[in-house]
Amino acid sequence: MKCLSVVGARPQFIKSAVVSREIRRIKDITETLIHTGQHYDVNMSRVFFDDMEIPRPDYNLNVGSGTHGIQTGLMLIRLEECVLKEKPDIILVYGDTNSTLAGALVGAKLHIPVAHVEAGLRSFDMRMPEEINRVLTDRISSILFCPSEVAVTNLKKEGIIKGIYNVGDVMYDAMLFYQELAMKKSNILKKFHLEDREYILATVHRDFNTDNRDNLKNIIDAFIECDETIVFPAHPRTVKMLKGFGLYDRILSARNVKLIEPVGYLDFIRLEMGAKKIITDSGGVQKEAYFHHIPCITLRDRTEWVELVEKGWNVLVGTDKERILIAIRDFSVNQQYENNIYGDGKAGKKIVEVIRGQEWRA
Ligand code: UD1
Ligand code: UDP
């Protein structure tokens, strides 16, 4: 059986690493890995292949950055060519980026079954490009790998009832697999003179936070004005907008904020493990905070990961400076960590089992 996986953005390298490893363990299934080139800086792409020992992509479509139309359009054109050449039995797509939607569209139009890993998530905000990508991808996928019961319910409410498998979250598998290695190999705390539990880790990259000057200014002003050390590995989009809005020098000169380049996965999970709290607008980082039992302050009004808010591990603060400052000072988690709500750490194995079963049924 031949499987073709489409990745392109940072979180997809991490998610696919888990499934690729399982595929490589099994003889009767092979994988062709396609990198769309959506992310291309060394520390947004190559570092993950090195850190996580992911095989080099068989193709890099080099689409790079652009408007949604240009980026997705180029992906469709170049991906279709590869798929026609490779003739896979199944196409695997991950998450909710433009690379996800392009992979799903190409597969569905060529009548190749599409399997969506991280299906069923919804923020119920169609202004988010990711929500559009999620809804459309789920609608045209044949196999829907959900990370949670909430995701299964979301799909059912949309009338999608066939091909759903609640396998748990591949990011949990990744964390379990790499956390020991991160403890051993990462020297990131030493490099930035940090001590465990003496800093807050922050990431910001959502368009509604980076591309709106007021929102971005509120966020960084809260970082600058709080009484904590903030470690802030900034996404290139965020750095570009900080510079464009004339806010870059302001944050660089802040005594308590360490603005650093994006780091590799092992360094990042080491930073998460040592953090006192995590502040983010990332989807993946919200979950990882929970996996490491760290309180998470989310710079959004909604989240797809509603269970985390309901269970008290995550608080939504939007971009209001005072709300962010209050959460930095006061937000804490008051309950014990129960059994993981995102599966048993064997999502990758289950995904490969289902894919192989799918072929037997065909
Ligand atoms: C994308 C995904 C988002 C995901 C995020 C993960 C979409 C619509 N968005 O957002 O869902 O959470 O990836 O990180 O697919 N840039 C660089 N170097 C790079 C990559 C990007 O400088 O290697 C800069 C460019 O200026 C680019 C901007 O970042 O225009 C945005 O990149 P893009 O891939 O379009 O979206 P992300 O914000 O990364
Ligand atoms: N991450 C990383 N280095 C960083 C920031 C994040 O390795 O400097 C990892 C993080 O551990 C998580 C993933 O990237 O697994 C999240 O990606 P991102 O926040 O870019 O996207 P999202 O999850 O919001 O789609």
XYZ file of C-alpha atoms and ligand atoms in Angstrom:
426
model
C 0.000 0.000 0.000
C 1.251 3.464 -0.871
C 0.509 6.420 1.325
C 1.284 10.037 0.408
C 1.625 12.493 3.285
C 1.348 16.241 2.802
C 3.037 18.592 5.274
C 4.179 22.188 5.021
C 3.983 24.082 8.318
C 5.835 23.652 11.611
C 3.153 21.769 13.588
C 2.651 19.359 10.687
C 6.259 18.189 10.766
C 5.724 17.309 14.427
C 2.407 15.522 13.854
C 3.589 13.588 10.812
C 6.782 12.464 12.580
C 4.606 10.260 14.794
C 2.710 8.603 11.938
C 5.755 8.315 9.644
C 7.615 6.403 12.350
C 4.758 3.907 12.614
C 4.525 3.532 8.831
C 8.248 2.793 8.598
C 7.853 -0.065 11.081
C 5.471 -1.918 8.801
C 6.550 -3.699 5.636
C 3.391 -3.634 3.542
C 2.977 0.153 3.565
C 5.269 2.823 2.132
C 5.167 6.591 2.471
C 5.933 9.383 0.019
C 6.442 12.584 1.994
C 5.592 15.883 0.324
C 6.653 19.211 1.843
C 4.687 22.052 0.275
C 7.327 24.596 1.311
C 4.797 26.734 3.219
C 7.395 27.087 5.982
C 10.960 27.318 4.766
C 13.255 29.085 7.281
C 15.716 26.628 8.785
C 14.238 27.095 12.256
C 10.659 26.723 10.969
C 11.321 23.602 8.919
C 14.676 21.806 8.703
C 15.316 21.880 12.431
C 12.288 19.581 12.931
C 13.505 17.022 10.400
C 16.888 16.981 12.176
C 15.590 17.038 15.775
C 12.900 14.434 15.265
C 14.810 12.309 12.756
C 12.091 12.566 10.135
C 13.172 11.276 6.731
C 13.845 14.021 4.191
C 10.764 14.841 2.074
C 10.625 13.094 -1.282
C 9.386 16.326 -2.859
C 9.580 19.958 -1.820
C 7.057 22.052 -3.743
C 8.750 25.310 -2.641
C 5.546 27.360 -2.625
C 6.823 29.771 0.052
C 4.770 32.655 1.436
C 2.009 34.609 -0.278
C -1.658 35.489 -0.096
C -4.021 32.610 0.630
C -4.922 32.417 -3.071
C -1.359 32.369 -4.328
C -0.107 29.978 -1.668
C -2.989 27.494 -1.908
C -3.173 27.814 -5.695
C 0.506 26.985 -6.183
C 0.147 24.047 -3.829
C -2.788 22.677 -5.822
C -0.937 22.903 -9.135
C 2.305 21.345 -7.898
C 0.704 18.765 -5.634
C -1.597 17.481 -8.345
C 1.413 16.781 -10.553
C 3.104 14.745 -7.806
C -0.036 12.818 -6.979
C -0.675 11.936 -10.624
C 2.896 10.678 -10.847
C 2.967 8.798 -7.550
C -0.549 7.292 -7.733
C -0.958 6.765 -3.972
C -3.697 4.593 -2.431
C -4.358 7.207 0.233
C -3.422 10.820 1.039
C -2.737 11.842 4.632
C -3.210 15.469 5.686
C -2.680 17.062 9.089
C -4.290 19.894 11.039
C -5.759 23.032 9.516
C -3.276 24.943 7.377
C -3.391 25.861 3.709
C -1.200 22.795 3.073
C -3.929 20.640 4.676
C -6.674 22.005 2.460
C -4.564 21.745 -0.703
C -3.739 18.090 0.027
C -7.386 17.257 0.688
C -8.672 19.035 -2.425
C -6.169 17.366 -4.731
C -6.959 13.933 -3.306
C -10.737 14.323 -3.382
C -10.774 15.624 -6.972
C -8.603 12.731 -8.129
C -10.837 10.259 -6.238
C -8.067 9.204 -3.911
C -9.230 8.635 -0.306
C -8.086 11.395 2.029
C -7.379 10.760 5.719
C -7.465 13.842 7.948
C -5.424 13.695 11.138
C -6.838 16.123 13.749
C -10.342 16.111 12.280
C -13.439 17.605 13.898
C -11.917 20.603 15.630
C -13.955 23.775 15.475
C -13.562 27.308 16.794
C -16.932 28.267 15.223
C -15.287 31.376 13.845
C -15.334 31.321 10.058
C -13.143 34.434 9.884
C -10.210 32.224 10.854
C -8.498 30.809 7.753
C -7.867 27.659 9.785
C -11.600 27.161 10.464
C -12.331 27.317 6.732
C -9.553 24.786 6.116
C -10.898 22.477 8.859
C -14.524 22.497 7.744
C -13.715 21.951 4.064
C -11.074 19.302 4.703
C -13.385 17.289 6.959
C -16.195 17.483 4.412
C -14.088 15.895 1.648
C -12.070 13.389 3.703
C -12.954 9.684 3.753
C -11.241 8.943 7.056
C -11.448 11.340 9.983
C -8.978 10.831 12.789
C -10.292 12.784 15.783
C -8.176 13.645 18.836
C -11.114 13.823 21.278
C -14.809 13.087 21.870
C -15.635 16.781 21.375
C -14.213 16.541 17.844
C -16.333 13.446 17.122
C -19.454 15.275 18.312
C -18.647 18.327 16.174
C -18.496 16.151 13.064
C -21.755 14.401 13.892
C -23.481 17.759 14.303
C -22.386 18.570 10.742
C -23.877 15.294 9.503
C -20.525 13.551 9.084
C -20.971 10.103 10.586
C -18.913 7.701 8.470
C -15.182 7.045 8.700
C -14.714 8.681 12.121
C -12.076 7.264 14.486
C -11.266 8.766 17.870
C -7.599 7.759 18.008
C -6.374 10.450 20.403
C -3.910 13.202 19.688
C -0.689 12.568 17.771
C 0.910 15.524 19.572
C 0.551 13.614 22.827
C 2.386 10.670 21.239
C 5.108 13.079 20.106
C 5.520 14.604 23.547
C 5.764 11.191 25.237
C 8.314 10.009 22.700
C 10.578 13.075 22.760
C 10.352 14.490 26.285
C 13.174 12.405 27.737
C 15.375 13.224 24.775
C 14.595 16.904 25.261
C 15.650 16.721 28.924
C 18.901 15.052 27.907
C 19.829 16.979 24.807
C 18.480 20.493 25.145
C 20.692 23.153 26.711
C 18.231 25.961 26.021
C 17.774 26.928 29.675
C 21.495 27.320 30.126
C 21.850 29.205 26.847
C 19.378 31.873 27.957
C 20.313 31.820 31.680
C 16.941 30.445 32.763
C 15.925 28.403 35.785
C 12.973 26.009 35.957
C 9.741 27.738 37.140
C 11.288 31.192 36.990
C 9.976 32.272 33.602
C 6.844 32.361 31.489
C 6.995 30.988 27.949
C 5.102 32.923 25.255
C 4.267 32.436 21.576
C 2.123 34.601 19.278
C 1.420 34.042 15.588
C -2.336 34.170 14.800
C -3.228 36.662 12.096
C -5.801 38.441 14.303
C -3.067 39.088 16.885
C -0.096 39.849 14.637
C -1.750 41.801 11.829
C -3.718 44.187 14.051
C -1.495 46.861 15.628
C -3.724 47.442 18.674
C -3.907 43.745 19.509
C -0.186 43.191 19.034
C 0.662 46.290 21.076
C -1.650 45.229 23.932
C -0.022 41.811 24.043
C 3.553 43.032 24.091
C 2.741 45.832 26.532
C 1.356 43.199 28.917
C 4.607 41.223 28.519
C 6.686 44.324 29.184
C 4.639 45.541 32.151
C 4.329 42.257 34.065
C 6.660 41.237 36.885
C 7.883 38.058 35.245
C 10.627 37.006 32.880
C 8.979 36.281 29.537
C 10.739 33.993 27.062
C 9.295 34.741 23.649
C 10.422 32.627 20.673
C 8.827 34.744 17.988
C 7.351 33.372 14.762
C 8.792 35.194 11.683
C 5.331 36.584 10.929
C 5.264 38.231 14.371
C 8.751 39.696 13.983
C 7.802 41.101 10.573
C 4.681 42.751 11.991
C 6.449 44.052 15.121
C 8.923 45.753 12.804
C 6.187 46.963 10.444
C 4.182 48.497 13.304
C 7.246 50.148 14.872
C 6.993 47.958 17.995
C 10.170 45.945 17.596
C 12.559 48.259 19.460
C 10.036 48.593 22.269
C 10.101 44.866 22.963
C 13.836 44.476 22.323
C 14.621 47.066 24.976
C 12.313 45.508 27.597
C 14.369 44.352 30.544
C 12.195 41.302 31.340
C 11.430 39.998 27.819
C 13.782 37.635 26.034
C 12.761 37.856 22.398
C 14.411 34.905 20.690
C 14.244 33.157 17.316
C 11.872 30.187 16.958
C 13.516 27.097 18.411
C 13.462 23.412 17.455
C 11.011 20.951 18.975
C 13.345 19.541 21.636
C 14.299 23.008 22.861
C 10.691 24.127 22.769
C 9.301 21.253 24.816
C 12.181 21.741 27.282
C 11.117 25.389 27.599
C 7.509 24.273 28.104
C 8.485 21.767 30.796
C 10.367 24.402 32.779
C 7.820 27.185 32.440
C 5.826 28.608 35.321
C 2.978 29.449 32.939
C 2.541 29.499 29.178
C 0.967 32.324 27.183
C 0.009 31.516 23.600
C -2.408 31.753 20.715
C -1.120 28.492 19.214
C -3.341 25.430 18.976
C -0.565 22.930 19.602
C 1.035 24.829 22.453
C -2.280 24.981 24.388
C -2.363 21.190 24.413
C 1.305 20.778 25.181
C 0.901 23.067 28.213
C -1.718 20.611 29.482
C 0.451 17.558 28.702
C 3.180 19.097 30.880
C 0.641 20.224 33.535
C 1.436 23.919 33.043
C -1.320 26.584 33.324
C -2.030 28.114 29.932
C -3.180 31.671 29.198
C -4.656 31.853 25.701
C -4.575 35.099 23.731
C -7.860 34.379 21.972
C -11.603 34.677 22.650
C -12.315 31.115 21.502
C -10.438 27.873 21.255
C -10.911 24.558 19.468
C -9.576 22.854 22.598
C -12.620 23.663 24.751
C -12.022 20.757 27.149
C -8.935 22.518 28.476
C -10.915 25.615 29.418
C -13.778 23.567 30.893
C -11.358 21.582 33.038
C -9.580 24.685 34.261
C -6.181 24.184 32.593
C -6.582 27.060 30.183
C -8.017 30.562 30.417
C -9.089 32.648 27.410
C -8.079 36.288 27.782
C -8.266 37.722 24.266
C -6.023 40.727 23.722
C -7.089 43.017 26.536
C -3.927 44.142 28.313
C -5.452 44.194 31.797
C -6.951 40.716 31.391
C -3.584 39.377 30.253
C -1.820 41.012 33.207
C -4.360 39.642 35.701
C -3.994 36.128 34.286
C -0.196 36.372 34.404
C -0.448 37.324 38.071
C -3.350 35.160 39.256
C -4.242 32.299 36.937
C -3.465 28.918 38.410
C -4.749 25.377 38.057
C -6.557 24.046 41.097
C -7.096 20.414 40.298
C -5.140 17.247 39.879
C -4.162 16.030 36.436
C -6.637 13.293 35.510
C -6.115 10.649 32.864
C -5.160 12.345 29.645
C -8.198 13.597 27.721
C -6.437 13.266 24.377
C -5.892 9.524 24.209
C -3.333 7.023 25.418
C -0.282 8.096 23.424
C -0.862 5.469 20.734
C -2.640 7.628 18.159
C 0.052 7.045 15.515
C -0.200 3.280 15.814
C -4.014 3.377 15.623
C -3.946 5.630 12.558
C -1.709 3.218 10.671
C -3.862 0.244 11.717
C -6.992 1.960 10.375
C -5.298 2.970 7.128
C -4.213 -0.589 6.478
C -7.698 -1.879 7.332
C -9.155 0.607 4.907
C -7.165 -0.957 2.117
C -8.400 -4.448 3.049
C -11.995 -3.237 2.826
C -11.470 -1.549 -0.537
C 0.455 28.932 9.298
C -0.955 28.375 9.337
C -1.446 28.358 10.783
C -0.477 27.624 11.692
C 0.926 28.171 11.512
C 1.912 27.323 12.277
C -2.376 28.843 7.394
C -3.476 29.671 6.853
N -1.875 29.213 8.583
O 0.406 30.268 9.750
O -2.693 27.701 10.845
O -0.885 27.790 13.017
O 1.289 28.143 10.125
O 3.079 28.013 12.570
O -1.972 27.897 6.759
N 7.356 33.283 7.268
C 8.729 33.334 7.207
N 9.412 32.160 7.149
C 8.807 30.942 7.140
C 7.405 30.908 7.193
C 6.697 32.082 7.255
O 9.326 34.408 7.218
O 9.509 29.912 7.097
C 6.605 34.562 7.375
C 6.265 35.175 6.015
O 6.347 36.549 6.140
C 4.811 34.755 5.824
C 4.282 34.749 7.246
O 5.364 34.314 8.052
O 4.110 35.623 4.979
C 3.083 33.851 7.461
O 3.379 32.509 7.040
P 2.189 31.527 6.596
O 2.724 30.175 6.361
O 1.394 32.149 5.502
O 1.217 31.525 7.834
P 1.543 31.273 9.377
O 1.241 32.532 10.101
O 2.881 30.664 9.529
N 7.137 24.932 18.471
C 8.504 24.774 18.307
N 9.302 25.886 18.377
C 8.812 27.142 18.596
C 7.417 27.274 18.774
C 6.596 26.159 18.696
O 8.976 23.656 18.130
O 9.605 28.096 18.643
C 6.260 23.738 18.350
C 5.409 23.439 19.554
O 6.051 22.534 20.427
C 4.158 22.813 18.953
C 4.094 23.401 17.567
O 5.359 23.992 17.308
O 4.306 21.415 18.845
C 3.012 24.421 17.463
O 3.097 25.083 16.241
P 2.486 26.510 15.988
O 2.236 27.196 17.262
O 3.363 27.172 15.005
O 1.126 26.157 15.220
P -0.347 25.748 15.678
O -0.267 24.592 16.597
O -0.984 26.948 16.288
O -1.017 25.433 14.383
